[in-house]
Amino acid sequence: MTMKIATILGARPQFIKAAALSRVIRKNPQFKEIIIHTGQHYDSNMSDVFFEQMQIPEPDHFLQISSKFHGEMTGRMIEAIEKVLLTDKPDVVLVYGDTNSTLAGAIAAKKLHMKIAHVEAGLRSFNMAMPEEINRIVADRISDFLFCPGKQAVDNLTKEGFLNFDSGVFEVGDIMKDVAYFYSPLERQPSFHVPEKFVLSTIHRAENTDDPDRLRSILEALNEISVDLPIVLPLHPRTKGRLSAMDVRLSPSVILVEPVGYLEMVYLLKRCSIVITDSGGLQKEAYFFDRPCITRRDETEWSELVTEGYNKVVGVDADRIIAAKNDFVSKKIAFRKDLYGEGKTAEKIVEILYESLNGKSI
Ligand code: UD1
Ligand code: UDP
């Protein structure tokens, strides 16, 4: 029997994660994948570039929904995804991570009594002010297959009583490790000049971009660090908008560039000295490419990286960011490669889905 999988995508990290899983799904003739792009991210350097570079098939449905307001965005997505699911009748709906597209896909599918597979399940920041925390908790609770990237995620679900629910919890490793390993040899040099030694940085988390004091403190730290070590800062459009409305002077050694494609990101990750970010995905990629990471947040979902000493979570205080950078440049870290699986997460997910829904292995 051919199994129909509907994949819901909307934001940059989801295109990147889907690149690995889509390839494995398409290799197996037992599956047919339907890709539904909500339109949450729509600039070509936030969306098209990943489909092109990573050879993700064109979406079957493009819903063109984006908005400033979470309720409006999520509501319109639920309505549009429901229509597609009613017509296409998939056997399982695949959602990734914790964005509004994830939440909308999960709710639309559940109300139609469809099976849901949540990739990157079980993560928690324990900060309910984050829209992502709300999205992931709801998506987890209504999913049938909870694909966890590591032990910590399984423990979180266990503590919340998921073993008593009618859903399956599976530790399968992190899909982003599959992506990093597969695309590493395909790295691409960016079109801008990359300094010999530099810090790779990104800023996009709402709590940082939408609070002028926090954003100012982050920029102050970058200016200071750039005196010794230039910063390459690909700017998320949300941050670009906020920066243009602020009266701040950035040092010329803070090199602002447009968002880059994944292959350019791999190039930068392999050559940078340190990553300083508030991104979820980048914290893990720093680890995959043996780079220490400073996280400008008050907590992280990826606590294993902190315990192992690969990541310092320091908030946005400029002095703390600078102290963390000084500490990392003064020592050499030995990265053990055993976190988040072996880079075979996509295969595991596909096998589990096929076996559970068909009663036999692929
Ligand atoms: C979203 C996710 C966040 C994820 C991030 C990945 C939610 C609640 N947040 O945050 O979890 O880490 O994506 O990057 O789902 N914009 C553009 N062009 C684009 C995309 C966005 O100009 O292609 C601007 C728009 O002004 C938009 C703003 O960025 O209003 C924010 O976009 P949105 O998708 O709402 O949130 P992100 O910050 O990208
Ligand atoms: N990324 C990219 N180009 C950029 C910035 C980030 O390809 O200019 C990639 C990054 O390498 C990672 C993913 O986007 O794979 C992370 O997405 P983001 O930081 O937007 O979201 P989060 O992971 O925090 O949800």
Coordinates of C-alpha atoms and ligand atoms in Angstrom, one line a residue:
M1 CA 0.0 0.0 0.0
T2 CA 1.3 3.5 -0.8
M3 CA 1.4 5.7 2.3
K4 CA 0.6 9.3 1.8
I5 CA 2.5 11.7 4.0
A6 CA 1.5 15.4 4.2
T7 CA 4.5 17.5 5.2
I8 CA 3.6 21.0 6.7
L9 CA 6.4 23.6 6.3
G10 CA 6.4 27.3 6.8
A11 CA 9.6 28.7 8.3
R12 CA 13.3 28.5 7.4
P13 CA 14.4 25.8 9.9
Q14 CA 11.5 23.6 8.7
F15 CA 12.7 23.7 5.1
I16 CA 16.1 22.7 6.3
K17 CA 14.9 19.8 8.4
A18 CA 12.6 18.6 5.7
A19 CA 15.5 18.4 3.2
A20 CA 16.7 15.3 5.0
L21 CA 13.4 13.6 5.6
S22 CA 12.0 14.4 2.2
R23 CA 15.0 12.7 0.5
V24 CA 14.5 9.5 2.4
I25 CA 10.7 9.5 1.9
R26 CA 11.2 10.0 -1.9
K27 CA 13.7 7.1 -2.0
N28 CA 11.0 4.7 -0.9
P29 CA 8.3 3.9 -3.5
Q30 CA 6.0 2.9 -0.7
F31 CA 5.5 6.6 0.1
K32 CA 4.0 9.6 -1.6
E33 CA 4.8 13.0 0.0
I34 CA 2.6 16.0 -0.3
I35 CA 4.4 19.2 0.7
I36 CA 2.2 22.0 2.1
H37 CA 4.1 25.4 2.4
T38 CA 2.1 27.8 4.6
G39 CA 4.0 30.9 3.4
Q40 CA 5.0 32.0 6.9
H41 CA 8.5 32.7 5.5
Y42 CA 8.2 34.1 2.0
D43 CA 11.4 36.1 1.0
S44 CA 13.4 34.2 -1.5
N45 CA 16.4 34.2 0.9
M46 CA 14.2 32.8 3.7
S47 CA 12.4 30.2 1.6
D48 CA 13.2 29.6 -2.2
V49 CA 16.9 29.4 -1.6
F50 CA 16.5 26.3 0.6
F51 CA 14.3 24.5 -1.9
E52 CA 16.8 25.2 -4.7
Q53 CA 20.1 24.5 -2.9
M54 CA 18.8 21.5 -0.9
Q55 CA 16.7 20.0 -3.8
I56 CA 13.5 19.9 -1.9
P57 CA 10.6 19.3 -4.3
E58 CA 8.4 22.2 -5.1
P59 CA 5.5 22.5 -2.6
D60 CA 2.3 20.8 -3.9
H61 CA 0.3 23.6 -2.1
F62 CA 1.5 27.1 -1.3
L63 CA -0.9 28.8 1.1
Q64 CA 0.7 32.3 1.1
I65 CA -0.2 33.0 4.7
S66 CA 2.0 35.3 6.9
S67 CA 1.0 38.0 9.4
K68 CA 2.2 40.0 12.3
F69 CA -0.4 38.6 14.6
H70 CA -0.1 35.0 15.9
G71 CA -3.9 34.4 16.2
E72 CA -4.6 35.7 12.7
M73 CA -1.7 33.7 11.2
T74 CA -2.5 30.5 12.9
G75 CA -6.2 30.7 12.3
R76 CA -5.9 31.4 8.6
M77 CA -3.4 28.5 8.3
I78 CA -5.7 26.1 10.1
E79 CA -8.5 26.9 7.7
A80 CA -6.3 26.6 4.6
I81 CA -4.5 23.4 5.7
E82 CA -7.9 21.8 6.6
K83 CA -9.1 22.3 3.0
V84 CA -5.9 20.6 1.6
L85 CA -6.1 17.7 4.0
L86 CA -9.7 17.1 3.2
T87 CA -8.9 16.9 -0.5
D88 CA -5.6 15.0 -0.3
K89 CA -6.5 12.6 2.5
P90 CA -3.0 11.8 3.8
D91 CA -2.3 8.8 6.0
V92 CA -0.1 10.9 8.3
V93 CA 0.6 14.6 8.7
L94 CA 4.2 15.5 9.5
V95 CA 5.0 18.6 11.4
Y96 CA 8.4 20.0 12.5
G97 CA 9.5 22.0 15.5
D98 CA 7.6 24.7 17.2
T99 CA 6.5 27.5 14.8
N100 CA 2.9 28.7 14.2
S101 CA 2.9 26.5 11.0
T102 CA 3.6 23.5 13.3
L103 CA 0.7 24.4 15.6
A104 CA -1.7 25.1 12.7
G105 CA -0.8 21.8 10.9
A106 CA -1.2 19.8 14.1
I107 CA -4.6 21.3 15.0
A108 CA -6.0 21.0 11.4
A109 CA -5.0 17.3 11.2
K110 CA -6.2 16.4 14.7
K111 CA -9.7 17.8 14.1
L112 CA -9.9 15.6 11.0
H113 CA -8.8 12.6 13.1
M114 CA -5.6 12.2 11.1
K115 CA -2.4 10.8 12.5
I116 CA 0.2 13.3 13.3
A117 CA 4.0 12.8 13.5
H118 CA 5.9 15.5 15.4
V119 CA 9.6 15.8 14.5
E120 CA 11.6 17.5 17.3
A121 CA 9.1 16.5 20.0
G122 CA 9.6 16.8 23.7
L123 CA 11.7 20.0 23.7
R124 CA 10.9 22.5 26.5
S125 CA 12.3 25.9 27.5
F126 CA 9.9 26.0 30.5
N127 CA 9.2 29.6 29.5
M128 CA 5.6 30.0 28.6
A129 CA 6.1 33.6 27.4
M130 CA 7.7 32.1 24.3
P131 CA 5.3 31.5 21.4
E132 CA 7.4 28.4 20.5
E133 CA 6.8 26.8 24.0
I134 CA 3.0 27.1 23.5
N135 CA 3.2 25.7 20.0
R136 CA 5.4 22.7 20.9
I137 CA 3.4 21.7 24.0
V138 CA 0.1 21.7 22.1
A139 CA 1.6 19.9 19.1
D140 CA 3.2 17.3 21.3
R141 CA 0.0 16.6 23.2
I142 CA -2.1 16.0 20.1
S143 CA 0.5 14.1 18.1
D144 CA 0.5 10.3 17.6
F145 CA 4.2 9.9 16.9
L146 CA 6.6 11.9 19.0
F147 CA 10.0 11.8 17.5
C148 CA 12.5 13.1 20.1
P149 CA 16.0 14.3 19.2
G150 CA 17.6 13.1 22.5
K151 CA 17.2 11.6 25.9
Q152 CA 16.4 15.0 27.6
A153 CA 13.3 15.4 25.3
V154 CA 12.1 11.8 26.2
D155 CA 12.5 12.7 29.9
N156 CA 10.5 15.8 29.5
L157 CA 7.6 13.9 27.9
T158 CA 7.9 11.2 30.5
K159 CA 7.6 13.7 33.3
E160 CA 4.5 15.2 31.7
G161 CA 2.8 11.8 31.7
F162 CA 3.1 11.1 28.0
L163 CA 3.7 7.4 28.6
N164 CA 0.1 7.2 29.9
F165 CA -1.2 8.7 26.6
D166 CA -2.2 6.9 23.5
S167 CA 0.8 8.1 21.6
G168 CA 4.3 6.8 20.9
V169 CA 7.5 8.4 22.1
F170 CA 10.6 7.5 20.1
E171 CA 14.1 8.7 20.6
V172 CA 15.4 8.9 17.0
G173 CA 18.2 11.5 17.1
D174 CA 18.1 15.0 15.6
I175 CA 17.1 15.4 12.0
M176 CA 19.4 18.4 11.8
K177 CA 22.4 16.1 12.3
D178 CA 21.3 14.2 9.2
V179 CA 21.2 17.6 7.3
A180 CA 24.6 18.8 8.6
Y181 CA 26.3 15.5 7.6
F182 CA 24.7 15.3 4.2
Y183 CA 25.3 18.9 3.1
S184 CA 28.7 19.4 4.7
P185 CA 30.6 18.3 1.6
L186 CA 28.5 20.7 -0.5
E187 CA 29.4 23.9 1.4
R188 CA 29.5 27.0 -0.7
Q189 CA 31.6 30.1 -0.2
P190 CA 29.4 33.2 0.3
S191 CA 29.5 36.1 -2.3
F192 CA 30.7 38.5 0.4
H193 CA 34.3 38.6 1.9
V194 CA 34.7 36.3 4.8
P195 CA 37.4 37.3 7.3
E196 CA 40.0 34.7 8.2
K197 CA 39.0 34.6 11.8
F198 CA 35.5 35.7 12.9
V199 CA 32.4 35.1 15.1
L200 CA 29.3 33.8 13.3
S201 CA 26.2 35.4 14.8
T202 CA 22.4 35.5 14.3
I203 CA 19.6 37.4 16.1
H204 CA 15.9 36.7 15.5
R205 CA 14.2 35.6 18.7
A206 CA 11.1 37.8 19.4
E207 CA 12.1 38.4 23.0
N208 CA 15.4 39.9 21.7
T209 CA 14.3 41.8 18.6
D210 CA 11.2 43.3 20.1
D211 CA 12.7 44.6 23.3
P212 CA 14.9 47.7 22.4
D213 CA 16.9 47.4 25.7
R214 CA 17.8 43.7 25.0
L215 CA 18.6 44.4 21.4
R216 CA 20.8 47.4 22.3
S217 CA 22.7 45.3 24.8
I218 CA 23.3 42.5 22.2
L219 CA 24.6 45.1 19.7
E220 CA 26.9 46.6 22.4
A221 CA 28.4 43.2 23.0
L222 CA 28.9 42.6 19.3
N223 CA 30.6 46.0 18.8
E224 CA 33.0 45.3 21.7
I225 CA 33.8 41.8 20.5
S226 CA 34.4 43.0 17.0
V227 CA 37.4 45.1 18.2
D228 CA 39.4 41.7 18.3
L229 CA 37.3 39.4 16.2
P230 CA 35.1 40.5 13.3
I231 CA 31.5 39.4 13.4
V232 CA 29.6 38.0 10.4
L233 CA 25.9 38.7 11.1
P234 CA 23.3 37.4 8.5
L235 CA 20.3 39.4 9.4
H236 CA 16.8 37.9 9.8
P237 CA 14.2 40.3 8.2
R238 CA 12.6 40.7 11.6
T239 CA 15.8 42.0 13.0
K240 CA 16.6 44.1 10.0
G241 CA 13.3 45.9 10.4
R242 CA 14.0 46.6 14.1
L243 CA 17.5 47.8 13.5
S244 CA 16.5 50.2 10.8
A245 CA 14.1 51.8 13.3
M246 CA 16.8 52.2 16.0
D247 CA 19.4 54.8 16.4
V248 CA 22.5 52.5 16.9
R249 CA 26.0 52.7 15.5
L250 CA 27.5 49.4 14.5
S251 CA 31.2 49.0 14.1
P252 CA 32.4 48.3 10.5
S253 CA 33.8 45.0 11.9
V254 CA 30.2 43.9 12.4
I255 CA 29.6 42.6 8.9
L256 CA 25.8 42.8 8.2
V257 CA 24.7 40.5 5.4
E258 CA 21.4 39.3 4.0
P259 CA 20.2 35.9 5.2
V260 CA 22.4 33.2 3.6
G261 CA 21.5 29.8 2.1
Y262 CA 22.2 26.6 4.1
L263 CA 25.3 25.8 2.0
E264 CA 26.9 29.2 2.8
M265 CA 25.9 28.7 6.4
V266 CA 27.9 25.4 6.5
Y267 CA 30.9 27.2 5.0
L268 CA 30.7 29.9 7.8
L269 CA 30.1 27.3 10.5
K270 CA 33.2 25.3 9.5
R271 CA 35.4 28.4 9.6
C272 CA 34.2 30.6 12.4
S273 CA 35.8 30.7 15.9
I274 CA 32.6 30.9 17.9
V275 CA 28.9 31.1 17.3
I276 CA 26.9 33.7 19.2
T277 CA 23.1 33.3 18.6
D278 CA 19.6 33.1 19.9
S279 CA 18.7 30.5 17.3
G280 CA 17.6 27.0 18.3
G281 CA 19.0 25.3 15.2
L282 CA 22.3 27.1 15.2
Q283 CA 23.1 26.0 18.7
K284 CA 23.2 22.4 17.5
E285 CA 24.9 23.1 14.3
A286 CA 27.7 24.8 16.2
Y287 CA 28.1 21.4 18.0
F288 CA 27.9 19.4 14.8
F289 CA 30.7 21.4 13.4
D290 CA 32.8 21.5 16.6
R291 CA 32.3 25.2 17.4
P292 CA 31.6 26.6 20.9
C293 CA 28.3 28.5 21.1
I294 CA 27.2 31.4 23.2
T295 CA 23.4 31.6 23.5
R296 CA 21.8 35.0 24.1
R297 CA 18.7 33.6 25.8
D298 CA 17.7 33.1 29.4
E299 CA 17.3 29.3 28.9
T300 CA 17.7 26.7 26.2
E301 CA 15.8 23.6 25.1
W302 CA 19.2 22.0 24.2
S303 CA 20.4 21.6 27.8
E304 CA 22.8 18.7 26.9
L305 CA 25.0 21.1 25.1
V306 CA 25.3 23.3 28.2
T307 CA 26.0 20.3 30.5
E308 CA 28.8 19.1 28.2
G309 CA 30.4 22.6 28.2
Y310 CA 29.8 23.3 24.5
N311 CA 27.3 26.0 25.0
K312 CA 27.0 28.9 27.5
V313 CA 23.6 30.4 28.0
V314 CA 24.2 33.9 29.1
G315 CA 21.2 36.1 28.4
V316 CA 21.8 39.4 26.8
D317 CA 24.0 41.3 29.3
A318 CA 26.9 42.6 27.3
D319 CA 29.5 41.8 30.0
R320 CA 28.3 38.2 30.3
I321 CA 28.5 37.7 26.5
I322 CA 32.0 39.1 26.4
A323 CA 33.2 37.1 29.4
A324 CA 31.8 33.9 27.7
K325 CA 33.6 34.8 24.5
N326 CA 36.9 35.4 26.4
D327 CA 36.5 32.1 28.2
F328 CA 35.9 30.1 24.9
V329 CA 38.8 31.7 23.0
S330 CA 41.2 30.9 25.9
K331 CA 40.6 27.1 25.8
K332 CA 40.3 24.2 23.4
I333 CA 37.2 22.1 23.6
A334 CA 37.1 18.4 22.7
F335 CA 33.7 17.7 21.2
R336 CA 32.3 14.2 21.8
K337 CA 30.1 13.3 18.8
D338 CA 27.6 11.1 20.6
L339 CA 24.7 13.6 21.2
Y340 CA 21.6 13.5 19.0
G341 CA 22.1 10.2 17.2
E342 CA 24.2 9.1 14.3
G343 CA 22.7 11.2 11.5
K344 CA 20.3 8.4 10.6
T345 CA 17.2 10.1 12.0
A346 CA 15.2 10.3 8.8
E347 CA 15.6 6.6 8.1
K348 CA 14.4 5.8 11.6
I349 CA 11.3 8.0 11.4
V350 CA 10.3 6.5 8.0
E351 CA 10.7 3.0 9.3
I352 CA 8.7 3.6 12.4
L353 CA 5.9 5.3 10.5
Y354 CA 5.7 2.5 7.9
E355 CA 5.8 -0.3 10.4
S356 CA 3.3 1.3 12.8
L357 CA 0.8 2.2 10.0
N358 CA 1.2 -0.9 7.9
G359 CA 2.1 -3.6 10.5
K360 CA 5.3 -4.6 8.6
S361 CA 8.7 -3.2 7.9
I362 CA 9.6 -1.4 4.7
Ligands
UD1_1 C1 9.5 32.1 13.3 C2 9.1 31.2 14.4 C3 10.4 30.9 15.3 C4 11.5 30.4 14.4 C5 11.8 31.4 13.3 C6 12.8 30.8 12.4 C7 6.8 31.4 15.2 C8 6.0 31.9 16.3 N1 8.1 31.8 15.3 O1 9.9 33.4 13.9 O2 10.0 29.9 16.2 O3 12.7 30.4 15.2 O4 10.6 31.6 12.5 O5 13.4 31.8 11.6 O6 6.4 30.7 14.4 N2 9.6 38.3 7.6 C9 9.9 38.8 6.4 N3 10.2 37.9 5.4 C10 10.1 36.6 5.6 C11 9.8 36.1 6.9 C12 9.5 37.0 7.9 O7 10.0 40.0 6.1 O8 10.4 35.8 4.7 C13 9.3 39.4 8.7 C14 7.9 39.8 8.7 O9 7.9 41.2 9.1 C15 7.3 39.0 9.9 C16 8.5 38.9 10.8 O10 9.6 38.8 10.0 O11 6.2 39.7 10.4 C17 8.4 37.7 11.7 O12 8.2 36.5 11.0 P1 7.5 35.3 11.7 O13 7.4 34.1 10.8 O14 6.2 35.7 12.3 O15 8.4 35.0 13.0 P2 9.9 34.7 13.0 O16 10.6 35.7 13.9 O17 10.5 34.5 11.7
UDP2 N1 20.3 29.6 8.7 C1 20.6 29.9 7.3 N2 20.8 31.1 6.9 C2 20.9 32.2 7.8 C3 20.6 31.9 9.1 C4 20.3 30.7 9.5 O1 20.6 28.9 6.5 O2 21.1 33.3 7.3 C5 19.9 28.3 9.1 C6 20.7 27.8 10.3 O3 22.0 27.3 9.8 C7 19.8 26.7 10.8 C8 18.5 27.3 10.6 O4 18.6 28.3 9.6 O5 19.9 25.5 10.0 C9 18.0 27.9 11.9 O6 16.9 28.7 11.7 P1 16.5 29.9 12.6 O7 17.7 30.4 13.3 O8 15.8 30.9 11.7 O9 15.4 29.3 13.5 P2 15.4 28.4 14.8 O10 16.3 27.3 14.6 O11 15.8 29.3 16.0 O12 13.9 28.0 15.0

